[in-house]
Tab-separated table of C-alpha atoms and ligand atoms in Angstrom:
chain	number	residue	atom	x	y	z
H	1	UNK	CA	-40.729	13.524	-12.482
H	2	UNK	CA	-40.196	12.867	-8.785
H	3	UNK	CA	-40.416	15.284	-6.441
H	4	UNK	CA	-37.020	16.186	-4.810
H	5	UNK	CA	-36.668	16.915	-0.936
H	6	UNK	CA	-35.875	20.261	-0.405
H	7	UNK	CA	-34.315	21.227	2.766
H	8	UNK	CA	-32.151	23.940	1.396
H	9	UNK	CA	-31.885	26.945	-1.435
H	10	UNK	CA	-30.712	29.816	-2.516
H	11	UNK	CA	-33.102	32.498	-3.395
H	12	UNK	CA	-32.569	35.220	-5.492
H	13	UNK	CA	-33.014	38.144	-3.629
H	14	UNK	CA	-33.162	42.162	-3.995
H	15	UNK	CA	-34.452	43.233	-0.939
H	16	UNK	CA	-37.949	44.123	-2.480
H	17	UNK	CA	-41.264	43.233	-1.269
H	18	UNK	CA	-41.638	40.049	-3.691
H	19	UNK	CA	-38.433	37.956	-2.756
H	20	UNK	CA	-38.533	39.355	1.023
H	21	UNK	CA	-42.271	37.623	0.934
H	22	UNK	CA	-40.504	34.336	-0.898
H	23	UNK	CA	-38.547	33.622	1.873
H	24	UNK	CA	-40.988	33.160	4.522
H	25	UNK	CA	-43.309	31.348	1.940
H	26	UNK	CA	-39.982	28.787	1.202
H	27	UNK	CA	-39.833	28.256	4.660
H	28	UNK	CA	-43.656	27.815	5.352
H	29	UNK	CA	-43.949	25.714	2.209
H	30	UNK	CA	-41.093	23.534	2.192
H	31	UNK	CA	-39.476	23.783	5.427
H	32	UNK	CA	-36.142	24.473	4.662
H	33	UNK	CA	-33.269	26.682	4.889
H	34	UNK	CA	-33.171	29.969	2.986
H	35	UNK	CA	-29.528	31.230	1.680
H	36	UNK	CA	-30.228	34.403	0.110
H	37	UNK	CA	-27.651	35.892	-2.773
H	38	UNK	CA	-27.662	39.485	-4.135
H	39	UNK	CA	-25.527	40.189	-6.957
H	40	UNK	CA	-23.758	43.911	-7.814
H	41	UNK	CA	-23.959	43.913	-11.678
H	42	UNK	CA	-24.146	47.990	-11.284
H	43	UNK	CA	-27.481	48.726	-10.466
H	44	UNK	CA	-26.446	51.708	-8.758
H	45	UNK	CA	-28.802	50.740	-5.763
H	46	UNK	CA	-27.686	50.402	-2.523
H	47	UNK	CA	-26.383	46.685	-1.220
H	48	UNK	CA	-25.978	48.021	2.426
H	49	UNK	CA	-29.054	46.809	3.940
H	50	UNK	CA	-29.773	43.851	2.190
H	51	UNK	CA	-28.232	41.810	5.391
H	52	UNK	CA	-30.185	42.916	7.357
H	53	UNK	CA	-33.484	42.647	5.319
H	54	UNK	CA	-32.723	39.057	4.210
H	55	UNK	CA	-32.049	37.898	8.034
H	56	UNK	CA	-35.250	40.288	9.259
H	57	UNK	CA	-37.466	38.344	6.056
H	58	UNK	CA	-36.291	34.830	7.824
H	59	UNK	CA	-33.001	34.432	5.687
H	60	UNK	CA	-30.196	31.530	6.874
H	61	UNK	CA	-27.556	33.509	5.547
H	62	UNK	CA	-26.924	36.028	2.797
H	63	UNK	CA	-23.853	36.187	-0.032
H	64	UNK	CA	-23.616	39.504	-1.065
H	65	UNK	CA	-20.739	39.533	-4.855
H	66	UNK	CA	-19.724	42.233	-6.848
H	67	UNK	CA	-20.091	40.608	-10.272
H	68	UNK	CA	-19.233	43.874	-12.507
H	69	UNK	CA	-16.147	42.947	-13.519
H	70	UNK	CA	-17.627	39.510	-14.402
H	71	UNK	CA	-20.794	40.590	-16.047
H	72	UNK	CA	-19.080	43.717	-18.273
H	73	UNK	CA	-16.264	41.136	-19.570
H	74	UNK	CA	-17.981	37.560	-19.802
H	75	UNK	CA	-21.128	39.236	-20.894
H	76	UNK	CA	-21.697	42.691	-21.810
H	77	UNK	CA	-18.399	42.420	-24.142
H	78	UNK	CA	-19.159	39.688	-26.102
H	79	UNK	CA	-22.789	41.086	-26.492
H	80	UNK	CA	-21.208	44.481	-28.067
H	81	UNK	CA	-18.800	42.623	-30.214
H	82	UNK	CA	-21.896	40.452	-31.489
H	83	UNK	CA	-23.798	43.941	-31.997
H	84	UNK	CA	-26.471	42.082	-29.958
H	85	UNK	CA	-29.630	44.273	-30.355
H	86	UNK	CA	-33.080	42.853	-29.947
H	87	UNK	CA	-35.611	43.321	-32.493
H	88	UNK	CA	-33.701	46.798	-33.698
H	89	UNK	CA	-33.887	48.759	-30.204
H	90	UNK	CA	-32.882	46.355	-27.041
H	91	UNK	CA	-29.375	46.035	-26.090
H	92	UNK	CA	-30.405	43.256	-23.878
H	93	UNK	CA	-29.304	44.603	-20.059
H	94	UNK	CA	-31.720	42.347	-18.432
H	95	UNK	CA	-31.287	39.557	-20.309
H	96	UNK	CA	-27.811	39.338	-20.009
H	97	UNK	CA	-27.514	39.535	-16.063
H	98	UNK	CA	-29.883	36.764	-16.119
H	99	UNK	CA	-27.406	33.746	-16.847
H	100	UNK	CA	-24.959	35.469	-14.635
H	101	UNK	CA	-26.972	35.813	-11.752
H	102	UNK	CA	-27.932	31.875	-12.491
H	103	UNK	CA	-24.575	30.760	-12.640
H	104	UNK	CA	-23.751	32.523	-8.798
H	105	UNK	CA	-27.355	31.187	-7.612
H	106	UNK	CA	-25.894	27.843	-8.923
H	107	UNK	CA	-22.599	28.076	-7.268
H	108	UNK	CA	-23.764	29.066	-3.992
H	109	UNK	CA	-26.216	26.028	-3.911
H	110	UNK	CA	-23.254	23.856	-4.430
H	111	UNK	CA	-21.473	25.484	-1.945
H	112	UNK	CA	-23.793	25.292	0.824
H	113	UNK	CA	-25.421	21.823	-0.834
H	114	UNK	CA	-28.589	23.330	-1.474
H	115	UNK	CA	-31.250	21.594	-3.190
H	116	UNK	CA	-32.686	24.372	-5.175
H	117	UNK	CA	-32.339	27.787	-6.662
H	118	UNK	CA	-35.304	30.078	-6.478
H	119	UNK	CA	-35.910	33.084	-8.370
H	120	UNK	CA	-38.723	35.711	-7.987
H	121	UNK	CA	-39.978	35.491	-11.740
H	122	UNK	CA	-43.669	35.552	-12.681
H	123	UNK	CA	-44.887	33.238	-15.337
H	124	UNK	CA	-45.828	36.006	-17.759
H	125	UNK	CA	-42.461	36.863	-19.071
H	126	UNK	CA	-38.677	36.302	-20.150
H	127	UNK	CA	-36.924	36.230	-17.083
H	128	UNK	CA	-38.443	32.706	-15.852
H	129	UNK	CA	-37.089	31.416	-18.874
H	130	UNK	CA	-33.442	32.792	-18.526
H	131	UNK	CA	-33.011	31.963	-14.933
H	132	UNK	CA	-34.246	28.409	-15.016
H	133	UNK	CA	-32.674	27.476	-18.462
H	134	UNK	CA	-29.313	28.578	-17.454
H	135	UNK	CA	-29.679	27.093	-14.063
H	136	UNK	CA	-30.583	23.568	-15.601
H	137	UNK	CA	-28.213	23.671	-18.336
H	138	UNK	CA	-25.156	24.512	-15.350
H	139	UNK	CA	-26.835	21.964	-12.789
H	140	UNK	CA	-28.929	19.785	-14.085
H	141	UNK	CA	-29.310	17.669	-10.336
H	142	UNK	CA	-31.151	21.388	-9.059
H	143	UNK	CA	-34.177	22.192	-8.779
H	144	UNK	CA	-35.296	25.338	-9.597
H	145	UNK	CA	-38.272	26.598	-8.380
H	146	UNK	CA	-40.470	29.771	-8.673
H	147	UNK	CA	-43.074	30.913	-6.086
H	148	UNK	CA	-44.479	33.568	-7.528
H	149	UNK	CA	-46.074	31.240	-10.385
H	150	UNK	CA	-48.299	29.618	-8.388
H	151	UNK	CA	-48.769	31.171	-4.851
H	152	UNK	CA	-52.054	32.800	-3.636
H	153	UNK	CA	-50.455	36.003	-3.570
H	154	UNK	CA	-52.247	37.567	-6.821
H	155	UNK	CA	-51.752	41.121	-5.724
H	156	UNK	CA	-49.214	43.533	-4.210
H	157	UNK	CA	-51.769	44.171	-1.534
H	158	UNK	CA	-51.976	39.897	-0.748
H	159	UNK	CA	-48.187	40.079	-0.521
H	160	UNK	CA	-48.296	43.294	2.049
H	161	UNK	CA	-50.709	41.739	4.056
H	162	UNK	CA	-48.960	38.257	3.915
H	163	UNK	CA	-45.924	40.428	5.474
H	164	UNK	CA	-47.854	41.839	7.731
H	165	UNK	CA	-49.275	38.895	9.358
H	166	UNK	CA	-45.746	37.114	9.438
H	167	UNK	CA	-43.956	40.743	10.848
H	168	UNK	CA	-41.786	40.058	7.656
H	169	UNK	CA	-40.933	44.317	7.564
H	170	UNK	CA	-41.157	45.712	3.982
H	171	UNK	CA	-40.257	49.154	3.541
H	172	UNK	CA	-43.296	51.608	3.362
H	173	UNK	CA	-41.664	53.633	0.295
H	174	UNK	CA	-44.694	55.419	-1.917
H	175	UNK	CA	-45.085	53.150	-4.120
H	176	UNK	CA	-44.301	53.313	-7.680
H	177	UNK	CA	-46.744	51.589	-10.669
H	178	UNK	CA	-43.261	50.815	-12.403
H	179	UNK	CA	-41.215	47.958	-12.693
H	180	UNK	CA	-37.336	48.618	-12.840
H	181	UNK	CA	-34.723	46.353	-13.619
H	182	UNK	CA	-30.769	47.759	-13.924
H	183	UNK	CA	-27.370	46.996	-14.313
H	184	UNK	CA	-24.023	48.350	-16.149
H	185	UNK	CA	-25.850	48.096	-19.810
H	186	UNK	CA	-29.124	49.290	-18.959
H	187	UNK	CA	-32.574	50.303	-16.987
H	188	UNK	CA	-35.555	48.118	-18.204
H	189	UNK	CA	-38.933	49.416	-17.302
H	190	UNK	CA	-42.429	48.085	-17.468
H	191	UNK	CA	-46.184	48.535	-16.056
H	192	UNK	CA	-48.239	51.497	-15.230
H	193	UNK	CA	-49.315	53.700	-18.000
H	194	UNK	CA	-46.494	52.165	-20.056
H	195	UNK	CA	-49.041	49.217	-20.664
H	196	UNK	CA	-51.139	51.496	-22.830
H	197	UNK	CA	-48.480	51.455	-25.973
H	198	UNK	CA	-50.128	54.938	-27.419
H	199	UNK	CA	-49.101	56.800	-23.639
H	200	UNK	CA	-45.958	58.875	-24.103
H	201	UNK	CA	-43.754	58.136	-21.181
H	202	UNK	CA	-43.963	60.322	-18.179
H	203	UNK	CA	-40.954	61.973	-17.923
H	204	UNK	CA	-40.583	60.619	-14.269
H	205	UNK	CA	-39.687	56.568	-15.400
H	206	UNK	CA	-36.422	57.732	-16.385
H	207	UNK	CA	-33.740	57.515	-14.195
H	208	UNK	CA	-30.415	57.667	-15.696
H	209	UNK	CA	-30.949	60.285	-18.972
H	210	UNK	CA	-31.769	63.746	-18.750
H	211	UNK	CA	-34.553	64.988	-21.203
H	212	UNK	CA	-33.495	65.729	-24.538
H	213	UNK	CA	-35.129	68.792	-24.364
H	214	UNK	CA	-33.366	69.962	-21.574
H	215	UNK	CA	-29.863	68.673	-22.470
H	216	UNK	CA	-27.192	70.939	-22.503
H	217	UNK	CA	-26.966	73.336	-25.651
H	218	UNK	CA	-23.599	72.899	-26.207
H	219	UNK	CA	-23.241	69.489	-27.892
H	220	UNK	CA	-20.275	67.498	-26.429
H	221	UNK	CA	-17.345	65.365	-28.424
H	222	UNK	CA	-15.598	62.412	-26.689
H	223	UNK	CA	-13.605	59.463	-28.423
H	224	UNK	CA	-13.591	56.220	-27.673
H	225	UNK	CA	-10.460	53.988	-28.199
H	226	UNK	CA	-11.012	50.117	-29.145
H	227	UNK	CA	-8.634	47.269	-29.042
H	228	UNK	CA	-9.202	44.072	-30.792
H	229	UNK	CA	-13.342	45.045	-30.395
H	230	UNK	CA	-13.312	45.717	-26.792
H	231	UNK	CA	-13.383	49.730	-25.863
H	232	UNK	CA	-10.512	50.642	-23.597
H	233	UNK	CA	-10.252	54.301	-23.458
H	234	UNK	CA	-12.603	57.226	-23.073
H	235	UNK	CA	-11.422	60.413	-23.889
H	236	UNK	CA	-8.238	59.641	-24.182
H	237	UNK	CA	-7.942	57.846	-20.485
H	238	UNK	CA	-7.901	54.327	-20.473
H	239	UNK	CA	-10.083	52.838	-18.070
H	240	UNK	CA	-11.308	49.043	-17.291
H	241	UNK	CA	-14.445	48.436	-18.970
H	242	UNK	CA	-16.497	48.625	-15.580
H	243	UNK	CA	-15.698	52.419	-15.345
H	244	UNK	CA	-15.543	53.086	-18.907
H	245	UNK	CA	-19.108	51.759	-19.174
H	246	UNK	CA	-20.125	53.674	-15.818
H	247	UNK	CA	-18.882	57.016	-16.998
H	248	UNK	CA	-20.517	56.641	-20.767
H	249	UNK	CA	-23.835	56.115	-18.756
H	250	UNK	CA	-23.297	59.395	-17.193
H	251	UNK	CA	-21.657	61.219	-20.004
H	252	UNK	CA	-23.988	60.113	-22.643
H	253	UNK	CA	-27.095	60.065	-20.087
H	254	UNK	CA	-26.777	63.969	-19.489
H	255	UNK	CA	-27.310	64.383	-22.905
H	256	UNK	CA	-30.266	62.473	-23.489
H	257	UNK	CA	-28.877	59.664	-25.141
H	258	UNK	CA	-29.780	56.456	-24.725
H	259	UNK	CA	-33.458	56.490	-24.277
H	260	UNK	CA	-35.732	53.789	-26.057
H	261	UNK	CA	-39.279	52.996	-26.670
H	262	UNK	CA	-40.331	50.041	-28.350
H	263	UNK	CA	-43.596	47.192	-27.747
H	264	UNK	CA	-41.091	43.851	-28.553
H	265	UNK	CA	-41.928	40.668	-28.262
H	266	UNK	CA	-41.323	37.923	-25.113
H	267	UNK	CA	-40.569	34.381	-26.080
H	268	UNK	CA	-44.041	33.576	-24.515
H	269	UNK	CA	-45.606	35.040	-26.983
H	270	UNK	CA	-47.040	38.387	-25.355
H	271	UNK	CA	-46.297	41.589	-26.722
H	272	UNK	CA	-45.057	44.276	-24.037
H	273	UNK	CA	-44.239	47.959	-23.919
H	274	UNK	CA	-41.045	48.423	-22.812
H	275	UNK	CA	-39.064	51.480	-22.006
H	276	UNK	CA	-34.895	51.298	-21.769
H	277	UNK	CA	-32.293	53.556	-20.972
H	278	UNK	CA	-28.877	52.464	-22.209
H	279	UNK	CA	-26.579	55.502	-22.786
H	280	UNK	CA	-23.561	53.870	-22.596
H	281	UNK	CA	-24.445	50.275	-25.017
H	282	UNK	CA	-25.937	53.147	-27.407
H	283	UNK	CA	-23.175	54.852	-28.314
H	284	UNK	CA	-20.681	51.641	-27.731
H	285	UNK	CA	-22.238	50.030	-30.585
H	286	UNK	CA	-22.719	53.231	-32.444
H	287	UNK	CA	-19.192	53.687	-32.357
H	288	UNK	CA	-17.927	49.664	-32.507
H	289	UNK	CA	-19.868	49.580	-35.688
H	290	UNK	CA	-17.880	52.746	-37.225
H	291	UNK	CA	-15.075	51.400	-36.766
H	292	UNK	CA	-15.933	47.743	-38.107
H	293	UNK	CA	-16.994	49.347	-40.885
H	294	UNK	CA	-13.347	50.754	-41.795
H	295	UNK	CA	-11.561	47.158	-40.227
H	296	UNK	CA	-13.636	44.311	-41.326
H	297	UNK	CA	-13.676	43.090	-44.710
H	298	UNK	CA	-16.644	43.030	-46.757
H	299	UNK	CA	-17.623	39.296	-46.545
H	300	UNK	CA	-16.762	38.978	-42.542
H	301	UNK	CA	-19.265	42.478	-41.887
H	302	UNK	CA	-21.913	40.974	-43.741
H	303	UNK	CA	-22.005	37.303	-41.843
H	304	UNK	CA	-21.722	39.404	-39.072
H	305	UNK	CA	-24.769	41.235	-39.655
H	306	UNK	CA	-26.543	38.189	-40.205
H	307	UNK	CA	-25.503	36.604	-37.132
H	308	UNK	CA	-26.088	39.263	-34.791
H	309	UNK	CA	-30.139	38.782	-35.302
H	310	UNK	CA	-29.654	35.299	-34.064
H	311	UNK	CA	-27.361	36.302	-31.194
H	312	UNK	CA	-29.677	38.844	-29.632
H	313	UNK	CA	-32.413	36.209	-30.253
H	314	UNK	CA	-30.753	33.537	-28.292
H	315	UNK	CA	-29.394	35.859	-25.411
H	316	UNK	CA	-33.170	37.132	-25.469
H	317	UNK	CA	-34.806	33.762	-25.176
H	318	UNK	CA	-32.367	32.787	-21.956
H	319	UNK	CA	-30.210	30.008	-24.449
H	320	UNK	CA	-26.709	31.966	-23.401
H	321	UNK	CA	-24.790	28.993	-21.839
H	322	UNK	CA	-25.716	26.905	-25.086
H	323	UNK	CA	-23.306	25.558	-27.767
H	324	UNK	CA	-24.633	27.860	-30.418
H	325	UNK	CA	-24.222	30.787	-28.583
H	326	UNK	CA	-20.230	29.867	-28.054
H	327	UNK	CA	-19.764	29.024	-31.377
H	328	UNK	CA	-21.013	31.954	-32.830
H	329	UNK	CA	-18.496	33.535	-30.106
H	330	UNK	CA	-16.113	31.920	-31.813
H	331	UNK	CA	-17.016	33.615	-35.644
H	332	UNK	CA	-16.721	37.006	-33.566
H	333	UNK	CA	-13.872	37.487	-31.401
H	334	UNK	CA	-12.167	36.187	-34.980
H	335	UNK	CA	-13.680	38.639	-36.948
H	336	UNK	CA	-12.684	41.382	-34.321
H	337	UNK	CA	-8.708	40.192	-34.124
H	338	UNK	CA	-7.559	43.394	-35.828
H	339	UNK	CA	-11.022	45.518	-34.775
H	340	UNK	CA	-8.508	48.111	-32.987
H	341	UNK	CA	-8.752	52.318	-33.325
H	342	UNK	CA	-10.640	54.911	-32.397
H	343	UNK	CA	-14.110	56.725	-32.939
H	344	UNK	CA	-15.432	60.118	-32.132
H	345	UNK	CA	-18.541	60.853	-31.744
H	346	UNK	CA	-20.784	64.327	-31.511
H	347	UNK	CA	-23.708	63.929	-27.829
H	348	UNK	CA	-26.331	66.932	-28.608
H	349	UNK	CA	-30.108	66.471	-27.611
H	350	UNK	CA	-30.516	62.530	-27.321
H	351	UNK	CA	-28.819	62.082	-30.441
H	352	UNK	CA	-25.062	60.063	-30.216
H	353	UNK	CA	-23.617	60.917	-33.832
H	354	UNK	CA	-20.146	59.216	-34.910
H	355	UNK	CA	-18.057	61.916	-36.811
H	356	UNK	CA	-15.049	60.181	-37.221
H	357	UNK	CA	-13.012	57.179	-36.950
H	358	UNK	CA	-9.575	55.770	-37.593
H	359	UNK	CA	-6.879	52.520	-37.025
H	360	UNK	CA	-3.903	51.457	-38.154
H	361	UNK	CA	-5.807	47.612	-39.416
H	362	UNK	CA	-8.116	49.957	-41.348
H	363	UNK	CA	-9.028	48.588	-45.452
H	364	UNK	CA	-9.875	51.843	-45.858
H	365	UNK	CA	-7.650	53.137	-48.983
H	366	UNK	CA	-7.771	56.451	-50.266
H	367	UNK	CA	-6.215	56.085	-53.486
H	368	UNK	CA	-8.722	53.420	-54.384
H	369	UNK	CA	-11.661	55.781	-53.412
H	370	UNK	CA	-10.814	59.731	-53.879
H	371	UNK	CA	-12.316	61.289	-57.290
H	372	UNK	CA	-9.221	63.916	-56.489
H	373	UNK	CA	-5.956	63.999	-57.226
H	374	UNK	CA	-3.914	60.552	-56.500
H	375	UNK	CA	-6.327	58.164	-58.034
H	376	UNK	CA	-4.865	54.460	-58.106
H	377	UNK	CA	-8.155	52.490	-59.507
H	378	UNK	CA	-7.251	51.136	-62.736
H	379	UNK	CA	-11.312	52.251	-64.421
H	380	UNK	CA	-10.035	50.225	-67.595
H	381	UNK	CA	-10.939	46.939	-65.565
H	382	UNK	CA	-14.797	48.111	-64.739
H	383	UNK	CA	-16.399	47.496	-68.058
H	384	UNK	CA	-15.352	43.554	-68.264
H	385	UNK	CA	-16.240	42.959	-64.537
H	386	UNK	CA	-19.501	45.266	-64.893
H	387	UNK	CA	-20.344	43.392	-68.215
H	388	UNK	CA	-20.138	39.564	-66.445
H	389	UNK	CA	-21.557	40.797	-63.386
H	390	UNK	CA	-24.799	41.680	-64.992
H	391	UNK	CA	-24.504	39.040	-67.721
H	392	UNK	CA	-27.575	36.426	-66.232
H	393	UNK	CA	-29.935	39.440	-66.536
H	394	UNK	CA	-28.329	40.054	-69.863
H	395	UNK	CA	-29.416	37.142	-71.053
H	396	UNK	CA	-32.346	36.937	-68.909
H	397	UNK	CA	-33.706	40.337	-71.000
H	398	UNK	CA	-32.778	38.628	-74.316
H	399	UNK	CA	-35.278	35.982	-73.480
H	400	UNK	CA	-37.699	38.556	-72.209
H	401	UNK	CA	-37.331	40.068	-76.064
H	402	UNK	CA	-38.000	36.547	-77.723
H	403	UNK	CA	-41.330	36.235	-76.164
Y	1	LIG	N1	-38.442	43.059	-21.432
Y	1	LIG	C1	-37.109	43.035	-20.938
Y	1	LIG	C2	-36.530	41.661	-21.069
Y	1	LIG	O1	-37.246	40.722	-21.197
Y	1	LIG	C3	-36.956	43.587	-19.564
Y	1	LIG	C4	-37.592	42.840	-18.422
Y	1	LIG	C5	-37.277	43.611	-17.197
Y	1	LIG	N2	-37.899	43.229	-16.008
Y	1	LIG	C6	-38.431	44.145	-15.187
Y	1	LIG	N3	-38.732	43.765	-13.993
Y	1	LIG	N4	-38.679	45.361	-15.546
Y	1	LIG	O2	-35.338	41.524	-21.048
């Protein structure tokens, strides 16, 4: 492939050592102009001094956009309605920012005709994958490029004394041996004594659950009201999904709920400890799934089921803005067209329990199921149905005999 000019891009940036280092690098390497972008998707961090840390690190300009809004409905929601889990434990925070983030890295470059978009990724894991894939697949004419894979920086010390030396100012916090990543659905962590998959997990890497332990005795109840899949009320108080998700994490989060610990599997073939908190994505699916379970018929739960491996799978591996992903959309905002009621739930100790759950589109009939009083189910039909049903291994067994 031919080797573009670049005279401008847009750099991912959070303010950190890493992308503060990959702006003076851009401009050493390539010469051009550096438009950083920082994205609110809820991290909860402070956006206030990124300004001033972006122009300090040699930054052209800086776009600072509050994407939650953007990110809970275009992104989260569809994730929660897919019951998007990877491999049984990850509800997929990181992964799902990922494309977002692209798409505004994307749309800056074609607002300030940049040649590139640049994101602070190593080589070693999933987040290369997402931000370039969804970046080519939105703007196929930009480059995207990624310093950190092949820079002499190998260590964090390299890149302190690479800021040093080019009075790029980093902030002299203690350091921490843990990598963070966070937004509305979730805090990823990595490294440290994670690595070691045996280590129980300091108590100190979490940030947004208290310890189960040292929850509150008194369990707590809260309901959460659903229409047409999408949660719109806590507690009776209907919120827009940013705060709704924002006060689960803190609800659920000072009872312990939401932590997870799982070794899962990157797309480039590494295994990795990871630890998440998600308090809020727990006990949303938790509770979307009770009440699917009342609402959805039979055959439509079941495909669902079987599509949601494949859906966490392909927001996982970074293929969000792909046709597959949209179509399988499609099966799932039809399946949830009458998904509307309400679930309660039980927080005690780290544990998010559904107790009960109710709607007016619920298949749920009484008469059909009770063994009390008020019985509708006709039992005369069973034996011919139960007979036919098992007649292949009836006959099946018959041959078994002749042999
Ligand atoms: N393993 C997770 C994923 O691939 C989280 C990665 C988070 N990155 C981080 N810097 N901690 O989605």
């Amino acid at each position: 492939m031919q080797k573009k000019e670049i005279n401008r891009v847009v750099l991912a940036f959070s303010g950190g050592l890493d992308t503060s280092v990959i702006v003076h690098w851009l401009k050493e390497n390539y010469d051009c102009e550096v438009i950083a972008f920082a994205a609110d998707v809820g991290q909860g961090e402070d956006l206030e001094p990124l300004p001033e840390r972006a122009e300090a690190a040699g930054a052209a300009d800086i776009h600072i956009r509050d994407v939650r809004e953007e990110f809970a409905s275009q992104y989260v929601m569809p994730a929660l309605k897919a019951q998007a889990v990877y491999e049984n434990g990850y509800p997929l925070a990181t992964a799902l920012a990922r494309p977002l983030i692209s798409k505004h890295l994307v749309d800056i470059a074609r607002e300030y005709d940049a040649d590139a978009v640049v994101h602070g990724s190593t080589g070693k894991g999933n987040d290369q994958v997402r931000f370039e894939v969804s970046a080519r697949a939105l703007a196929p004419d930009i480059e995207v490029l990624a310093p950190v894979r092949h820079w002499e920086l190998n260590t964090r010390e390299d890149e302190i004394e690479y800021a040093d030396r080019h009075n790029i100012p980093v902030e002299a916090t203690a350091e921490s041996p843990y990598s963070y990543d966070r937004n509305l659905w979730g805090v990823s962590i990595e490294c440290g004594p994670l690595e070691d998959p045996w280590n129980r997990p300091p108590e100190e890497v979490y940030l947004w659950t208290a310890n189960p332990l040292e929850a509150p005795d008194e369990p707590e109840e809260l309901t959460l009201e659903f229409e047409q899949g999408k949660p719109v009320a806590l507690n009776g108080n209907k919120l827009d999904l940013v705060d709704l998700i924002e006060q689960l994490n803190d609800l659920a989060g000072r009872h312990g709920v939401g932590r997870i610990d799982m070794v899962e599997n990157r797309l480039v073939g590494i295994k990795s400890r990871e630890i998440y908190e998600a308090p809020a994505a727990v006990v949303l699916l938790e509770a979307h799934r009770a009440l699917m379970d009342i609402v959805l018929d039979r055959d439509v739960y079941h495909q669902l089921q079987r599509l949601s491996p494949k859906y966490s799978e392909l927001v996982y591996n970074g293929l969000w803005f792909s046709d597959v992903r949209e179509s399988l959309d499609a099966f799932v905002n039809r399946s949830q067209e009458r998904l509307t009621g309400e679930v309660r739930l039980r927080l005690y100790k780290g544990s998010a329990v559904v107790n009960g759950r109710r709607s007016p589109e619920s298949l749920y009939d009484r008469s059909l199921s009770t063994y009390d009083e008020g019985d509708e189910f006709d039992q005369s039909l069973a034996p011919g149905f139960v007979r036919l049903w098992g007649l292949p291994l009836e006959v099946a067994g018959r041959r078994r005999g002749r042999q």
